[in-house]
Coordinates of C-alpha atoms and ligand atoms in Angstrom, one line a residue:
X1 CA 73.9 176.4 77.1
X2 CA 76.3 178.2 79.4
X3 CA 79.7 177.9 77.8
X4 CA 81.5 178.5 81.0
X5 CA 79.7 175.6 82.7
X6 CA 80.5 173.4 79.7
X7 CA 84.2 174.3 80.0
X8 CA 84.2 173.7 83.7
X9 CA 82.8 170.3 83.2
X10 CA 85.6 169.5 80.7
X11 CA 88.2 170.8 83.2
X12 CA 86.6 168.6 85.9
X13 CA 87.0 165.6 83.6
X14 CA 90.6 166.4 83.0
X15 CA 91.3 167.0 86.8
X16 CA 89.7 163.6 87.6
X17 CA 91.8 161.9 85.0
X18 CA 94.9 163.5 86.4
X19 CA 93.9 162.5 89.9
X20 CA 93.3 166.1 91.1
X21 CA 90.4 167.2 93.1
X22 CA 87.8 168.5 90.8
X23 CA 86.7 170.8 93.6
X24 CA 89.8 172.9 92.8
X25 CA 88.6 173.8 89.3
X26 CA 88.4 177.5 88.7
X27 CA 87.7 179.3 85.5
X28 CA 87.7 183.0 84.9
X29 CA 88.0 185.7 82.2
X30 CA 91.3 185.5 80.3
X31 CA 93.9 188.2 81.2
X32 CA 94.8 188.7 77.6
X33 CA 91.9 188.3 75.2
X34 CA 94.4 188.0 72.3
X35 CA 95.6 184.7 73.7
X36 CA 92.5 183.2 75.2
X37 CA 88.8 183.6 76.0
X38 CA 89.0 181.9 79.4
X39 CA 91.7 181.1 81.8
X40 CA 92.2 178.5 84.6
X41 CA 94.5 179.4 87.4
X42 CA 94.0 176.3 89.5
X43 CA 97.6 175.1 89.0
X44 CA 98.9 177.5 91.7
X45 CA 96.8 176.1 94.4
X46 CA 97.1 172.5 93.2
X47 CA 100.9 172.7 93.0
X48 CA 101.1 173.7 96.7
X49 CA 98.8 170.8 97.6
X50 CA 100.7 168.3 95.6
X51 CA 104.2 169.6 96.3
X52 CA 104.8 170.1 92.5
X53 CA 105.9 173.0 90.4
X54 CA 102.9 175.2 89.3
X55 CA 104.1 175.3 85.6
X56 CA 104.3 171.5 85.6
X57 CA 100.8 171.2 86.8
X58 CA 99.4 173.8 84.4
X59 CA 101.1 172.1 81.5
X60 CA 99.6 168.7 82.5
X61 CA 96.1 170.2 82.7
X62 CA 96.4 171.9 79.3
X63 CA 97.7 168.7 77.7
X64 CA 94.9 166.6 79.3
X65 CA 92.2 169.1 78.5
X66 CA 93.2 169.2 74.8
X67 CA 92.0 165.6 74.5
X68 CA 88.5 166.3 75.6
X69 CA 87.1 168.6 73.0
X70 CA 87.4 170.0 69.5
X71 CA 85.5 173.0 70.6
X72 CA 88.5 174.8 72.0
X73 CA 92.3 174.9 72.2
X74 CA 93.9 174.6 75.6
X75 CA 97.4 175.9 76.0
X76 CA 99.8 176.5 78.8
X77 CA 101.5 179.8 79.4
X78 CA 103.9 181.0 82.0
X79 CA 104.0 181.2 84.9
X80 CA 101.1 178.6 85.3
X81 CA 98.1 179.5 83.3
X82 CA 95.9 177.3 81.3
X83 CA 94.4 179.2 78.4
X84 CA 91.3 178.2 76.7
X85 CA 90.4 179.6 73.3
X86 CA 87.2 178.7 71.6
X87 CA 87.6 177.6 68.0
X88 CA 85.9 179.4 65.1
X89 CA 83.8 176.3 64.4
X90 CA 82.5 176.2 68.0
X91 CA 81.7 179.9 67.9
X92 CA 80.0 179.5 64.6
X93 CA 77.8 176.7 66.0
X94 CA 76.8 179.0 68.9
X95 CA 76.0 181.9 66.5
X96 CA 73.9 179.7 64.3
X97 CA 72.0 178.4 67.3
X98 CA 71.2 182.0 68.4
X99 CA 70.2 182.8 64.8
X100 CA 67.8 179.9 64.8
X101 CA 66.2 180.9 68.1
X102 CA 67.8 183.4 70.6
X103 CA 66.2 181.5 73.5
X104 CA 68.1 178.3 72.6
X105 CA 71.1 179.3 74.7
X106 CA 69.3 180.4 77.8
X107 CA 69.9 178.0 80.7
X108 CA 66.7 177.2 82.5
X109 CA 66.5 176.0 86.0
X110 CA 65.7 172.3 86.3
X111 CA 62.4 172.6 88.2
X112 CA 60.2 175.6 87.2
X113 CA 58.8 177.5 90.1
X114 CA 55.4 179.0 90.7
X115 CA 55.8 182.6 91.7
X116 CA 53.7 185.5 92.6
X117 CA 55.4 188.8 92.0
X118 CA 54.2 191.9 93.9
X119 CA 55.4 195.1 92.3
X120 CA 54.1 198.6 91.4
X121 CA 52.2 199.1 94.6
X122 CA 51.0 202.6 93.9
X123 CA 48.9 204.2 96.6
X124 CA 45.3 205.2 95.7
X125 CA 44.5 208.9 96.3
X126 CA 48.2 209.8 96.3
X127 CA 50.0 211.1 93.3
X128 CA 52.7 208.9 91.8
X129 CA 56.1 210.3 92.2
X130 CA 59.8 209.5 91.7
X131 CA 59.6 207.0 94.6
X132 CA 57.2 204.9 92.4
X133 CA 59.5 204.6 89.5
X134 CA 61.7 201.8 90.5
X135 CA 59.3 199.1 91.6
X136 CA 57.4 198.8 88.4
X137 CA 60.6 198.9 86.3
X138 CA 62.6 196.3 88.3
X139 CA 59.5 194.2 88.8
X140 CA 58.6 194.1 85.2
X141 CA 62.2 193.1 84.3
X142 CA 62.3 190.4 87.0
X143 CA 58.9 189.1 85.8
X144 CA 60.2 188.8 82.2
X145 CA 63.4 187.2 83.4
X146 CA 61.5 184.6 85.4
X147 CA 59.2 183.8 82.5
X148 CA 62.2 183.4 80.3
X149 CA 63.6 180.9 82.8
X150 CA 60.5 178.9 82.5
X151 CA 58.8 179.8 85.8
X152 CA 55.1 180.3 86.1
X153 CA 54.6 183.9 87.2
X154 CA 51.5 185.7 88.3
X155 CA 52.0 189.5 88.8
X156 CA 49.9 191.6 91.1
X157 CA 50.3 195.3 91.6
X158 CA 49.0 195.3 95.1
X159 CA 47.7 198.9 95.2
X160 CA 47.8 200.7 98.5
X161 CA 44.1 201.1 99.1
X162 CA 43.1 200.2 102.6
X163 CA 45.1 202.5 104.8
X164 CA 44.9 205.8 106.6
X165 CA 45.4 207.9 103.4
X166 CA 41.9 206.9 102.4
X167 CA 40.4 208.3 105.6
X168 CA 42.6 211.3 105.5
X169 CA 41.5 212.2 101.9
X170 CA 37.8 211.7 102.6
X171 CA 38.0 213.8 105.8
X172 CA 39.7 216.6 103.9
X173 CA 37.3 216.5 101.0
X174 CA 34.5 216.7 103.4
X175 CA 36.0 219.7 105.2
X176 CA 36.5 221.4 101.8
X177 CA 32.8 220.9 100.9
X178 CA 33.2 218.3 98.1
X179 CA 31.0 215.6 99.7
X180 CA 27.7 217.4 100.7
X181 CA 25.7 215.2 98.2
X182 CA 27.1 212.0 99.6
X183 CA 26.0 213.0 103.1
X184 CA 22.6 214.2 101.9
X185 CA 23.4 217.8 102.9
X186 CA 23.4 219.4 99.4
X187 CA 25.3 218.7 96.2
X188 CA 28.7 217.2 95.5
X189 CA 31.5 219.2 94.0
X190 CA 33.3 217.6 91.1
X191 CA 36.4 215.7 92.3
X192 CA 39.2 215.4 89.7
X193 CA 42.6 214.0 89.9
X194 CA 43.9 217.4 90.6
X195 CA 41.6 217.7 93.5
X196 CA 43.0 214.5 95.0
X197 CA 46.5 215.7 94.4
X198 CA 45.8 218.8 96.4
X199 CA 43.7 217.3 99.1
X200 CA 45.8 214.4 100.3
X201 CA 49.0 216.5 101.0
X202 CA 46.8 219.0 102.8
X203 CA 45.3 216.3 105.0
X204 CA 48.7 214.7 105.6
X205 CA 50.0 218.0 107.0
X206 CA 47.0 218.5 109.2
X207 CA 47.1 215.1 110.8
X208 CA 50.3 215.9 112.7
X209 CA 49.0 219.2 114.0
X210 CA 45.3 218.7 114.5
X211 CA 44.4 215.8 116.8
X212 CA 40.7 216.2 116.1
X213 CA 41.3 215.9 112.4
X214 CA 43.5 212.9 112.9
X215 CA 40.8 211.2 115.0
X216 CA 38.2 211.9 112.3
X217 CA 40.6 210.4 109.6
X218 CA 41.1 207.4 111.8
X219 CA 37.3 206.9 112.2
X220 CA 36.7 207.4 108.5
X221 CA 39.4 204.8 107.7
X222 CA 37.7 202.4 110.0
X223 CA 34.3 203.2 108.4
X224 CA 35.7 202.5 105.0
X225 CA 37.2 199.2 106.1
X226 CA 33.8 198.3 107.6
X227 CA 32.1 199.3 104.3
X228 CA 29.9 201.8 106.1
X229 CA 28.0 204.2 103.8
X230 CA 28.5 206.8 102.4
X231 CA 32.2 206.4 103.3
X232 CA 32.6 203.2 101.3
X233 CA 31.0 204.7 98.2
X234 CA 33.2 207.8 98.4
X235 CA 36.2 205.5 98.8
X236 CA 35.2 203.5 95.7
X237 CA 34.7 206.6 93.6
X238 CA 38.1 208.0 94.6
X239 CA 39.7 204.6 94.0
X240 CA 38.3 204.3 90.5
X241 CA 39.5 207.8 89.6
X242 CA 43.0 207.2 90.9
X243 CA 43.4 203.7 89.5
X244 CA 42.6 204.9 86.0
X245 CA 45.6 207.3 86.2
X246 CA 47.8 204.6 87.7
X247 CA 47.0 202.3 84.8
X248 CA 47.8 205.0 82.3
X249 CA 51.2 205.5 83.9
X250 CA 52.1 201.9 84.1
X251 CA 51.1 201.4 80.6
X252 CA 53.4 204.2 79.5
X253 CA 56.2 202.5 81.4
X254 CA 55.4 199.3 79.6
X255 CA 54.5 197.5 82.8
X256 CA 51.9 194.7 82.8
X257 CA 50.0 193.1 85.6
X258 CA 47.8 190.0 85.6
X259 CA 46.1 191.2 88.7
X260 CA 45.0 194.7 89.6
X261 CA 44.4 193.8 93.2
X262 CA 45.0 196.0 96.2
X263 CA 45.3 195.7 99.9
X264 CA 41.5 195.8 100.0
X265 CA 41.3 192.5 98.0
X266 CA 42.4 190.6 101.0
X267 CA 39.5 192.0 103.1
X268 CA 37.7 188.6 103.2
X269 CA 40.8 187.1 104.6
X270 CA 41.6 189.7 107.3
X271 CA 39.5 188.4 110.2
X272 CA 40.6 184.8 109.6
X273 CA 44.2 185.8 109.5
X274 CA 43.9 187.7 112.8
X275 CA 42.0 184.9 114.4
X276 CA 44.8 182.5 113.6
X277 CA 47.2 184.5 115.6
X278 CA 44.7 184.7 118.5
X279 CA 44.0 180.9 118.4
X280 CA 47.7 180.1 118.5
X281 CA 48.2 182.5 121.4
X282 CA 50.6 184.6 119.4
X283 CA 48.7 187.9 119.6
X284 CA 48.4 190.1 122.7
X285 CA 47.2 193.6 123.6
X286 CA 49.8 196.2 124.0
X287 CA 49.0 199.9 124.5
X288 CA 45.5 199.3 123.1
X289 CA 46.8 197.6 120.0
X290 CA 46.9 193.9 119.0
X291 CA 50.5 192.9 118.4
X292 CA 52.6 189.8 117.6
X293 CA 56.2 189.4 118.8
X294 CA 58.5 188.5 115.9
X295 CA 62.0 189.2 117.4
X296 CA 64.6 186.5 117.4
X297 CA 67.6 185.9 119.6
X298 CA 70.1 188.6 119.5
X299 CA 67.5 191.3 118.8
X300 CA 66.0 193.9 121.2
X301 CA 69.0 193.9 123.5
X302 CA 68.4 196.6 126.1
X303 CA 70.9 199.5 126.1
X304 CA 71.8 200.6 129.6
X305 CA 69.9 203.8 130.6
X306 CA 71.9 206.8 131.8
X307 CA 69.0 207.9 134.1
X308 CA 65.8 206.5 135.3
X309 CA 63.5 208.8 133.3
X310 CA 65.2 208.0 130.0
X311 CA 63.1 205.7 127.8
X312 CA 64.4 202.2 127.3
X313 CA 66.2 201.8 124.0
X314 CA 67.4 198.6 122.3
X315 CA 70.2 197.4 120.1
X316 CA 69.0 195.4 117.0
X317 CA 65.5 196.6 117.5
X318 CA 62.7 194.4 116.1
X319 CA 59.5 195.7 117.5
X320 CA 56.4 193.5 117.5
X321 CA 54.2 193.7 114.4
X322 CA 50.9 195.5 115.0
X323 CA 47.9 193.7 113.4
X324 CA 45.1 195.8 114.9
X325 CA 45.1 199.4 115.7
X326 CA 43.7 200.9 119.0
X327 CA 40.3 201.4 117.2
X328 CA 40.3 197.9 115.7
X329 CA 41.3 199.1 112.2
X330 CA 43.5 197.0 110.0
X331 CA 47.0 198.1 109.2
X332 CA 49.6 197.7 106.4
X333 CA 50.9 194.5 108.0
X334 CA 47.4 193.1 108.5
X335 CA 46.6 193.4 104.8
X336 CA 50.0 192.0 103.8
X337 CA 49.6 189.0 106.1
X338 CA 46.0 188.4 104.8
X339 CA 47.2 188.8 101.2
X340 CA 49.7 185.9 101.8
X341 CA 46.8 183.8 103.1
X342 CA 44.8 184.7 100.0
X343 CA 47.6 184.0 97.5
X344 CA 48.4 180.7 99.2
X345 CA 44.8 179.6 99.1
X346 CA 44.4 180.7 95.4
X347 CA 47.8 179.9 93.9
X348 CA 49.9 178.1 96.4
X349 CA 53.1 179.6 95.0
X350 CA 56.6 178.3 95.8
X351 CA 57.7 181.9 96.2
X352 CA 56.3 185.4 96.6
X353 CA 58.6 188.2 95.5
X354 CA 58.0 191.7 96.7
X355 CA 59.8 194.4 94.8
X356 CA 59.8 197.2 97.3
X357 CA 62.0 200.1 98.6
X358 CA 64.7 199.3 101.1
X359 CA 63.0 201.6 103.5
X360 CA 60.3 199.1 104.1
X361 CA 62.7 196.3 105.1
X362 CA 61.5 196.3 108.7
X363 CA 57.9 196.0 107.7
X364 CA 58.7 193.0 105.4
X365 CA 60.9 191.3 108.0
X366 CA 58.1 191.7 110.5
X367 CA 55.2 190.5 108.6
X368 CA 57.1 187.7 106.8
X369 CA 58.2 186.3 110.2
X370 CA 54.6 186.6 111.5
X371 CA 53.4 184.6 108.5
X372 CA 55.9 181.9 109.2
X373 CA 55.2 181.8 113.0
X374 CA 51.5 181.4 112.5
X375 CA 51.8 178.9 109.6
X376 CA 50.1 181.1 107.0
X377 CA 53.3 180.6 104.9
X378 CA 54.6 177.0 104.9
X379 CA 58.2 176.5 105.9
X380 CA 59.4 175.7 102.4
X381 CA 57.8 178.7 100.8
X382 CA 60.1 181.6 100.1
X383 CA 58.7 185.1 100.9
X384 CA 61.3 187.5 99.7
X385 CA 61.6 191.3 99.5
X386 CA 63.8 192.4 96.6
X387 CA 64.7 195.7 98.1
X388 CA 66.0 198.6 96.1
X389 CA 67.8 201.8 96.8
X390 CA 66.8 205.5 96.3
X391 CA 66.8 207.6 93.2
X392 CA 69.1 210.5 94.0
X393 CA 69.7 213.9 92.4
X394 CA 73.2 215.0 91.4
X395 CA 73.8 216.3 94.9
X396 CA 73.6 212.8 96.2
X397 CA 70.3 213.5 98.0
X398 CA 66.9 212.1 97.2
X399 CA 65.9 213.6 93.8
X400 CA 63.7 216.7 94.1
X401 CA 62.4 219.4 91.9
X402 CA 64.3 222.7 91.9
X403 CA 61.7 224.0 94.4
X404 CA 62.6 221.1 96.7
X405 CA 59.3 219.2 96.2
X406 CA 59.0 215.6 95.1
X407 CA 59.1 215.0 91.4
X408 CA 55.9 213.6 90.0
X409 CA 56.0 210.4 87.9
X410 CA 54.1 212.2 85.1
X411 CA 56.9 214.9 85.1
X412 CA 59.5 212.2 84.8
X413 CA 57.7 210.6 81.8
X414 CA 57.4 214.1 80.2
X415 CA 61.1 214.8 80.8
X416 CA 62.4 211.6 79.3
X417 CA 60.1 211.8 76.3
X418 CA 61.0 215.4 75.6
X419 CA 64.7 214.6 75.8
X420 CA 64.3 211.6 73.5
X421 CA 62.3 213.8 71.0
X422 CA 65.2 216.3 70.9
X423 CA 67.8 213.6 70.3
X424 CA 65.6 212.0 67.5
X425 CA 65.3 215.4 65.9
X426 CA 69.1 215.6 65.7
X427 CA 68.8 212.3 63.7
X428 CA 66.1 213.8 61.4
X429 CA 63.1 212.1 63.0
X430 CA 60.5 214.6 63.9
X431 CA 57.1 214.2 65.6
X432 CA 57.1 210.5 66.3
X433 CA 55.7 210.6 69.8
X434 CA 55.4 206.8 70.1
X435 CA 59.1 206.4 69.2
X436 CA 60.1 209.2 71.6
X437 CA 58.3 207.4 74.5
X438 CA 59.9 204.1 73.6
X439 CA 63.3 205.7 73.7
X440 CA 62.7 207.8 76.7
X441 CA 61.4 204.8 78.7
X442 CA 64.3 202.8 77.4
X443 CA 66.7 205.4 78.7
X444 CA 65.0 205.5 82.1
X445 CA 64.8 201.8 82.5
X446 CA 68.3 201.1 81.4
X447 CA 69.6 203.9 83.6
X448 CA 67.8 202.3 86.5
X449 CA 68.4 198.6 85.9
X450 CA 72.1 199.0 85.1
X451 CA 72.8 199.6 88.8
X452 CA 73.0 196.9 91.4
X453 CA 69.4 196.7 92.6
X454 CA 70.0 197.5 96.2
X455 CA 72.2 200.6 95.5
X456 CA 71.0 204.2 95.3
X457 CA 71.7 205.8 91.9
X458 CA 71.8 209.3 90.5
X459 CA 69.0 210.3 88.1
X460 CA 71.0 211.9 85.3
X461 CA 68.7 212.6 82.4
X462 CA 71.5 213.7 80.0
X463 CA 73.6 210.7 80.7
X464 CA 70.6 208.3 80.5
X465 CA 69.3 209.6 77.2
X466 CA 72.6 209.9 75.3
X467 CA 72.8 207.9 72.1
X468 CA 76.4 207.1 73.0
X469 CA 77.9 205.2 75.9
X470 CA 76.3 202.6 78.2
X471 CA 72.7 203.7 77.7
X472 CA 69.4 202.2 76.6
X473 CA 69.2 204.5 73.6
X474 CA 72.7 203.5 72.4
X475 CA 71.7 199.9 72.4
X476 CA 68.4 200.7 70.7
X477 CA 70.3 202.7 68.2
X478 CA 72.6 199.8 67.5
X479 CA 69.6 197.5 67.0
X480 CA 68.1 200.0 64.5
X481 CA 71.4 200.2 62.6
X482 CA 71.6 196.4 62.3
X483 CA 68.0 196.4 61.1
X484 CA 68.7 198.9 58.4
X485 CA 72.0 197.2 57.4
X486 CA 70.1 193.9 56.9
X487 CA 67.4 195.6 54.9
X488 CA 69.9 197.5 52.7
X489 CA 71.9 194.4 51.8
X490 CA 68.8 192.7 50.5
X491 CA 70.5 189.3 51.2
X492 CA 68.9 186.4 53.0
X493 CA 70.9 185.6 56.2
X494 CA 72.8 182.3 55.7
X495 CA 74.9 179.9 57.7
X496 CA 77.3 181.8 59.9
X497 CA 81.0 181.0 59.5
X498 CA 83.0 183.0 62.0
X499 CA 86.3 184.2 60.5
X500 CA 87.7 187.5 61.8
X501 CA 88.4 188.8 65.3
X502 CA 85.5 191.2 65.0
X503 CA 83.1 188.3 64.4
X504 CA 84.7 186.2 67.2
X505 CA 84.2 189.1 69.6
X506 CA 80.5 189.4 68.8
X507 CA 80.0 185.7 69.5
X508 CA 82.0 185.9 72.7
X509 CA 79.8 188.8 73.7
X510 CA 76.8 186.6 73.0
X511 CA 78.2 183.8 75.1
X512 CA 78.7 186.3 78.0
X513 CA 75.2 187.6 77.5
X514 CA 73.8 184.1 78.1
X515 CA 75.9 183.8 81.2
X516 CA 74.5 187.1 82.4
X517 CA 70.9 185.9 82.2
X518 CA 71.8 183.2 84.8
X519 CA 73.7 185.7 87.0
X520 CA 70.8 188.2 86.9
X521 CA 68.4 185.4 87.8
X522 CA 70.5 184.2 90.7
X523 CA 71.1 187.8 92.0
X524 CA 67.6 189.2 91.3
X525 CA 69.4 192.2 89.8
X526 CA 69.6 193.1 86.2
X527 CA 72.8 195.1 86.2
X528 CA 74.9 192.2 84.7
X529 CA 72.4 191.7 81.9
X530 CA 72.6 195.5 81.1
X531 CA 76.3 195.3 81.0
X532 CA 76.3 192.3 78.8
X533 CA 73.8 193.7 76.3
X534 CA 75.8 196.9 76.1
X535 CA 78.9 194.8 75.6
X536 CA 77.3 193.0 72.7
X537 CA 76.2 196.2 71.1
X538 CA 79.7 197.6 71.4
X539 CA 81.2 194.5 69.8
X540 CA 78.8 194.9 67.0
X541 CA 79.7 198.5 66.6
X542 CA 83.4 197.5 66.0
X543 CA 82.3 194.9 63.5
X544 CA 80.1 197.5 61.8
X545 CA 82.9 199.9 61.4
X546 CA 85.6 197.4 60.3
X547 CA 83.8 194.8 58.1
X548 CA 82.2 196.0 55.0
X549 CA 79.1 193.8 54.7
X550 CA 77.5 195.6 51.8
X551 CA 80.4 195.4 49.4
X552 CA 81.3 191.8 50.2
X553 CA 81.7 190.0 46.8
X554 CA 81.5 186.4 48.0
X555 CA 77.8 185.7 48.4
X556 CA 78.2 182.9 51.0
X557 CA 80.4 185.1 53.1
X558 CA 78.0 188.0 52.7
X559 CA 75.1 185.7 53.8
X560 CA 77.2 184.6 56.8
X561 CA 77.8 188.3 57.8
X562 CA 74.2 189.1 57.5
X563 CA 73.4 186.0 59.5
X564 CA 75.7 187.1 62.3
X565 CA 74.1 190.6 62.2
X566 CA 70.6 189.1 62.5
X567 CA 71.7 186.8 65.3
X568 CA 73.1 189.8 67.1
X569 CA 69.9 191.8 66.5
X570 CA 67.8 188.9 67.8
X571 CA 70.0 188.6 70.9
X572 CA 69.9 192.3 71.6
X573 CA 66.2 192.2 71.2
X574 CA 65.9 189.3 73.6
X575 CA 68.2 191.1 76.1
X576 CA 66.2 194.4 75.9
X577 CA 62.9 192.6 76.0
X578 CA 63.9 190.9 79.2
X579 CA 64.7 194.3 80.6
X580 CA 61.3 195.5 79.5
X581 CA 62.8 197.8 76.8
X582 CA 61.4 197.9 73.3
X583 CA 63.6 197.6 70.2
X584 CA 62.8 200.2 67.5
X585 CA 63.3 199.4 63.8
X586 CA 64.5 203.0 63.1
X587 CA 66.0 205.7 65.2
Ligands
LIG601 N1 51.8 200.7 98.6 C1 53.1 200.5 99.2 C2 53.9 201.8 99.2 O1 53.7 202.7 98.4 C3 53.9 199.5 98.4 C4 53.3 198.1 98.4 C5 54.3 197.0 98.3 N2 53.8 195.7 98.4 C6 53.4 195.1 99.5 N3 52.8 193.9 99.4 N4 53.5 195.7 100.7 O2 54.7 202.0 100.0

């Protein structure tokens, strides 16, 4: 149940009874938490409409509202506020319901959706780096949130395994003498992950300066796509080596995938997809490539040229999407379009969510429009990119190593784990690598997810991994403290009877947390949930300091306090679990 919705419905009843327009109901946070939990300020607007005094209207609302529930007290205060304060009985009811099952209070959408979620998206043959940190983290959390909401979700990591990087890597490996055996010219040299990490960057540099090499890489890419030997075999071997490492990293980050598909999985659908564009007359040749126009009105507006030899530029540019290269090879857009066809024929989802960097927005706009134009994606199906911002360093620029190179994902995992180990050591816990990883990953994930998804953020390891403040480890630490308090009391949790302000505040934080699940779901961003779980942990910390549970003499009261502690622990655990963060029992 969302308490706010419930209160709004009560206000609507009161408004109707008073002859006011229920569309005028507003409900917000109370200005003064001593006086109220929520506050309705509609009287100001209503008074103007009705030609009455605001205080009169507010008083009438408060009086009317009082009749509709025993769950709260409604009062009027000057100049024209309606204050709503939940009763201790009502709060107790909520707390008991959370204690029974923390999922009780989650408001699920009426009709569950079938969703395919596309996240992770690491590229085969390229080393994972800082740019690959956000998609699996955000994707995993959105997956969990959607499951919690009752949706049916299939997750697919959609590896980048059908593009030019494959041809580039093979061409470079050949030039460096690794592949003689494959070509029947001698013996192969052993290829390790380190080899790949060296070869791809080398190739990538060469492609812009050596046109022969670029041509060879283009050819090899096409050969791989056409499954020509030995190129296809080399590709498969490289892919297997690379995927093993990617799996290891995603596992460390606690990210799960139902499907370990890649761009290549859509291969059987590629020709059909391209043919559909041709059949409908949507594809045409342009500069040797096959393209589809996807621009809408108001896009591609020509900018006046200053001289005749200046190239034509456009405002709101939306170039056509290229679906076949000059040499007939498939491109990123081709595989994405064919993948929609594949997913629709296999799952027919209501929605496909792509959790991908903002910098790819043009690509997504283009291929999604193309899918709609050709009818691969039905009108009512939602194809949506959840685009996220960049991870920056403290200088506000994209996060780099001290030497100015990209930071590898493996280095990030090492950094956060080492940091967590140091902090744990301060708490007297030494050598627990599993716990250190749990806390390090918690720090990283919370640091990431607590930002509005589309914004850039600063990677601040010290801040993220602090055991104090709005961090993952602080919340994990609170959970561990609750756990040890419950164990120490040795008392079974009993029925919760909320009495003090400290207890009220915990339950109000619980109420807010359940609101935040809904907000996060609607916004496809987890920052509000992060804030709410932190808020709950903070409310508990005040309770922990002020209320002495252990020395409580009254056994019923003690059981109630333990019950409230357990309800909090369960709710924190649910919140963290939704974020993809594990809850430790000690810390
Ligand atoms: N492999 C891509 C990259 O690293 C991300 C894949 C995103 N998903 C997709 N369906 N395009 O940029």
